[in-house]
């Protein structure tokens, strides 16, 4: 079974803090993705990576950056957290970029 | 981008009932997945079904790619089937708004 883990289920941070969300997959997948989910707006793609050190912007990359130094790990970075980044963050991995497997999600609250 | 529409937005069922959820998409796709979001927020893979028909227990799905729609069937529904069902398409997964299913005992 594919296993995708995320570093925290719940996280509370203060405005202006630098925040790291970690995602790890154990299936040697090439592709990894970060989404956020908000009521009324659905799920939206922030960034994705199709190889180590490779990244591409999704639909809403502003205010975020990513890092992929190892194949199994994809990090989402909020450079200076703001209250409008309070959301549910979901990480996914995929062997081919099509069938995606999701982690449990991180509920981030920025106060 | 590809537009994905799901219907109905809400569905209330009595335990044991059958139901059909629909997903329409605006362009040809190479990928279509159905997910169930559990109460803790995790997206559980139900089907990877860019075309054809698949079955898994009480759930089955059919995608007619040429007509740009997919159907998810739930038979003999149980309270544990409650939650939000999402359809998502294409490489970067464009999601529909979801169907919220409530199964009453």
Coordinates of N, CA, C and O in Angstrom, one line a residue, chain B residues 19-98:
Chain B
X19 N -27.6 4.7 -4.7 CA -27.5 6.1 -5.2 C -26.5 6.2 -6.3 O -25.6 5.3 -6.5
X20 N -26.6 7.3 -7.1 CA -25.7 7.5 -8.2 C -25.2 9.0 -8.1 O -26.0 9.9 -8.0
X21 N -23.9 9.1 -8.2 CA -23.3 10.5 -8.2 C -22.7 10.7 -9.6 O -22.2 9.7 -10.2
X22 N -22.8 11.9 -10.1 CA -22.4 12.2 -11.4 C -21.3 13.2 -11.5 O -21.2 14.2 -10.6
X23 N -20.3 13.1 -12.4 CA -19.2 14.0 -12.6 C -19.2 14.3 -14.1 O -19.0 13.4 -14.9
X24 N -19.4 15.6 -14.5 CA -19.2 16.0 -15.9 C -17.9 16.8 -16.0 O -17.6 17.6 -15.1
X25 N -17.2 16.7 -17.1 CA -16.0 17.4 -17.3 C -16.0 18.0 -18.7 O -16.6 17.5 -19.6
X26 N -15.3 19.1 -18.8 CA -15.5 20.0 -20.0 C -14.6 19.7 -21.2 O -14.8 20.2 -22.3
X27 N -13.6 18.8 -21.0 CA -12.7 18.5 -22.1 C -12.2 17.0 -21.9 O -12.4 16.4 -20.9
X28 N -11.5 16.5 -22.9 CA -11.0 15.1 -22.8 C -9.9 15.1 -21.8 O -9.2 16.1 -21.6
X29 N -9.9 14.0 -21.1 CA -8.9 13.8 -20.0 C -8.2 12.5 -20.1 O -8.7 11.5 -20.6
X30 N -7.0 12.5 -19.5 CA -6.2 11.2 -19.4 C -6.3 10.6 -18.0 O -5.8 9.5 -17.8
X31 N -7.0 11.3 -17.1 CA -7.0 10.8 -15.8 C -8.4 11.2 -15.2 O -8.8 12.3 -15.4
X32 N -9.0 10.3 -14.4 CA -10.1 10.6 -13.6 C -10.1 9.8 -12.4 O -9.9 8.5 -12.4
X33 N -10.2 10.4 -11.2 CA -10.2 9.7 -10.0 C -11.5 10.1 -9.2 O -11.9 11.2 -9.2
X34 N -12.0 9.1 -8.4 CA -13.0 9.4 -7.4 C -12.4 9.2 -6.0 O -11.6 8.2 -5.8
X35 N -12.7 10.1 -5.1 CA -12.2 10.1 -3.8 C -13.4 10.2 -2.8 O -14.4 10.8 -3.1
X36 N -13.2 9.7 -1.6 CA -14.1 9.9 -0.5 C -13.3 10.6 0.6 O -12.2 10.1 1.0
X37 N -13.8 11.8 1.0 CA -13.1 12.5 2.1 C -13.7 12.1 3.4 O -14.9 12.3 3.7
X38 N -12.9 11.5 4.3 CA -13.4 11.0 5.6 C -13.5 12.2 6.6 O -13.1 13.3 6.3
X39 N -14.2 12.0 7.7 CA -14.4 13.1 8.6 C -13.2 13.8 9.1 O -13.2 14.9 9.6
X40 N -12.0 13.1 9.0 CA -10.8 13.8 9.5 C -10.1 14.5 8.4 O -9.0 15.1 8.6
X41 N -10.7 14.5 7.2 CA -10.2 15.3 6.1 C -9.3 14.6 5.1 O -9.0 15.1 4.1
X42 N -9.0 13.3 5.3 CA -8.2 12.6 4.4 C -8.9 12.2 3.2 O -10.1 11.7 3.3
X43 N -8.3 12.3 2.0 CA -8.9 11.8 0.7 C -8.5 10.4 0.5 O -7.3 10.1 0.4
X44 N -9.5 9.6 0.5 CA -9.3 8.1 0.3 C -9.6 7.8 -1.2 O -10.7 8.1 -1.7
X45 N -8.6 7.1 -1.8 CA -8.8 6.7 -3.2 C -9.9 5.7 -3.4 O -9.9 4.7 -2.7
X46 N -10.9 6.0 -4.2 CA -11.9 5.0 -4.5 C -11.6 4.3 -5.8 O -11.6 3.1 -5.9
X47 N -11.5 5.1 -6.9 CA -11.3 4.5 -8.2 C -10.4 5.5 -9.0 O -10.5 6.7 -8.9
X48 N -9.5 4.8 -9.8 CA -8.7 5.5 -10.8 C -9.4 5.0 -12.1 O -9.2 3.8 -12.4
X49 N -10.1 5.8 -12.8 CA -11.0 5.3 -13.9 C -11.1 6.3 -15.1 O -12.2 6.9 -15.2
X50 N -10.0 6.4 -15.9 CA -10.1 7.3 -17.0 C -11.1 6.9 -18.1 O -11.6 7.7 -18.9
X51 N -11.4 5.6 -18.1 CA -12.5 5.0 -19.0 C -12.9 3.7 -18.4 O -12.2 3.1 -17.6
X52 N -14.1 3.2 -18.9 CA -14.5 1.9 -18.6 C -15.3 1.8 -17.2 O -15.8 2.8 -16.7
X53 N -15.4 0.6 -16.7 CA -16.2 0.3 -15.5 C -15.3 -0.5 -14.5 O -14.6 -1.4 -14.9
X54 N -15.4 -0.1 -13.3 CA -14.7 -0.8 -12.2 C -15.7 -1.0 -11.0 O -16.6 -0.2 -10.8
X55 N -15.4 -2.1 -10.3 CA -16.2 -2.3 -9.1 C -15.3 -2.7 -7.9 O -14.3 -3.4 -8.1
X56 N -15.7 -2.2 -6.8 CA -15.0 -2.6 -5.5 C -16.0 -2.7 -4.4 O -16.5 -1.7 -3.8
X57 N -16.4 -3.9 -4.1 CA -17.4 -4.1 -3.1 C -18.8 -3.5 -3.5 O -19.3 -3.8 -4.6
X58 N -19.3 -2.7 -2.6 CA -20.6 -2.0 -2.9 C -20.5 -0.8 -3.8 O -21.5 -0.2 -4.1
X59 N -19.3 -0.4 -4.1 CA -19.1 0.7 -5.0 C -18.7 0.3 -6.4 O -18.0 -0.7 -6.5
X60 N -19.2 1.0 -7.3 CA -18.7 0.8 -8.7 C -18.7 2.2 -9.4 O -19.3 3.2 -8.9
X61 N -17.9 2.3 -10.5 CA -17.8 3.5 -11.2 C -17.7 3.2 -12.7 O -17.2 2.2 -13.1
X62 N -18.3 4.1 -13.5 CA -18.2 4.1 -15.0 C -17.8 5.4 -15.5 O -18.4 6.4 -15.1
X63 N -16.9 5.4 -16.4 CA -16.5 6.7 -17.1 C -16.7 6.5 -18.6 O -16.2 5.5 -19.2
X64 N -17.5 7.4 -19.2 CA -17.7 7.4 -20.6 C -16.9 8.6 -21.1 O -17.4 9.7 -21.2
X65 N -15.6 8.4 -21.5 CA -14.7 9.5 -21.8 C -15.2 10.3 -23.0 O -15.1 11.5 -23.1
X66 N -15.8 9.6 -24.0 CA -16.2 10.3 -25.2 C -17.3 11.2 -25.0 O -17.5 12.2 -25.7
X67 N -18.1 11.0 -23.9 CA -19.2 11.8 -23.6 C -18.9 12.7 -22.4 O -19.8 13.4 -21.9
X68 N -17.7 12.6 -21.8 CA -17.2 13.5 -20.8 C -18.0 13.4 -19.5 O -18.4 14.5 -18.9
X69 N -18.2 12.2 -19.0 CA -18.9 12.1 -17.7 C -18.5 10.8 -17.1 O -18.0 9.8 -17.7
X70 N -18.6 10.8 -15.7 CA -18.4 9.6 -15.0 C -19.4 9.5 -13.9 O -20.0 10.5 -13.4
X71 N -19.8 8.2 -13.5 CA -20.8 8.0 -12.5 C -20.2 7.1 -11.4 O -19.4 6.2 -11.7
X72 N -20.6 7.4 -10.2 CA -20.2 6.6 -9.1 C -21.5 6.0 -8.5 O -22.4 6.8 -8.1
X73 N -21.5 4.7 -8.3 CA -22.7 4.0 -7.8 C -22.4 3.5 -6.4 O -21.3 2.9 -6.1
X74 N -23.3 3.8 -5.5 CA -23.2 3.3 -4.1 C -24.4 2.4 -3.9 O -25.5 2.9 -4.0
X75 N -24.2 1.1 -3.6 CA -25.3 0.2 -3.4 C -25.4 -0.1 -1.9 O -24.4 -0.1 -1.2
X76 N -26.6 -0.4 -1.5 CA -26.8 -0.8 -0.1 C -26.1 0.1 0.9 O -25.2 -0.4 1.7
X77 N -26.3 1.4 0.8 CA -25.5 2.4 1.6 C -25.5 2.1 3.1 O -26.5 1.6 3.6
X78 N -24.4 2.4 3.7 CA -24.2 2.3 5.1 C -23.8 3.7 5.7 O -23.4 4.5 5.0
X79 N -24.0 3.8 7.0 CA -23.7 5.1 7.6 C -22.2 5.5 7.4 O -21.9 6.7 7.3
X80 N -21.4 4.5 7.3 CA -20.0 4.8 7.1 C -19.7 5.3 5.7 O -18.6 5.8 5.4
X81 N -20.7 5.3 4.8 CA -20.5 5.9 3.5 C -20.7 7.4 3.5 O -20.4 8.1 2.5
X82 N -21.1 7.9 4.6 CA -21.3 9.4 4.7 C -20.0 10.1 4.5 O -18.9 9.6 4.9
X83 N -20.1 11.3 4.0 CA -18.9 12.1 3.7 C -19.0 12.8 2.4 O -20.1 12.8 1.8
X84 N -17.9 13.4 2.0 CA -17.9 14.1 0.7 C -17.2 13.3 -0.4 O -16.1 12.8 -0.1
X85 N -17.8 13.2 -1.5 CA -17.2 12.4 -2.6 C -16.8 13.4 -3.7 O -17.5 14.3 -4.1
X86 N -15.5 13.3 -4.1 CA -14.9 14.2 -5.1 C -14.6 13.4 -6.3 O -14.1 12.3 -6.3
X87 N -14.8 14.1 -7.4 CA -14.3 13.6 -8.7 C -13.1 14.6 -9.1 O -13.3 15.8 -8.8
X88 N -12.0 14.1 -9.6 CA -10.9 14.9 -10.0 C -10.3 14.4 -11.3 O -10.3 13.2 -11.6
X89 N -9.9 15.4 -12.2 CA -9.5 15.0 -13.5 C -8.1 15.6 -13.9 O -7.7 16.6 -13.3
X90 N -7.4 14.9 -14.8 CA -6.2 15.4 -15.4 C -5.0 15.4 -14.5 O -5.1 15.0 -13.4
X91 N -3.9 15.8 -15.1 CA -2.6 15.6 -14.5 C -2.5 16.3 -13.1 O -2.1 15.8 -12.1
X92 N -2.9 17.6 -13.1 CA -2.8 18.4 -11.9 C -4.0 18.3 -11.1 O -4.2 19.1 -10.2
X93 N -4.9 17.4 -11.3 CA -6.1 17.2 -10.6 C -7.0 18.4 -10.4 O -6.9 19.1 -9.4
X94 N -7.8 18.7 -11.4 CA -8.9 19.7 -11.2 C -10.0 19.0 -10.5 O -10.6 18.0 -11.0
X95 N -10.4 19.5 -9.3 CA -11.5 18.9 -8.5 C -12.8 19.5 -8.8 O -12.9 20.7 -9.0
X96 N -13.9 18.6 -8.7 CA -15.2 19.2 -8.6 C -15.5 19.7 -7.2 O -14.6 19.5 -6.3
X97 N -16.6 20.2 -7.0 CA -17.0 20.8 -5.7 C -17.4 19.7 -4.8 O -17.5 20.0 -3.6
X98 N -17.7 18.5 -5.2 CA -18.0 17.4 -4.3 C -19.5 17.2 -4.2 O -20.3 18.1 -4.4

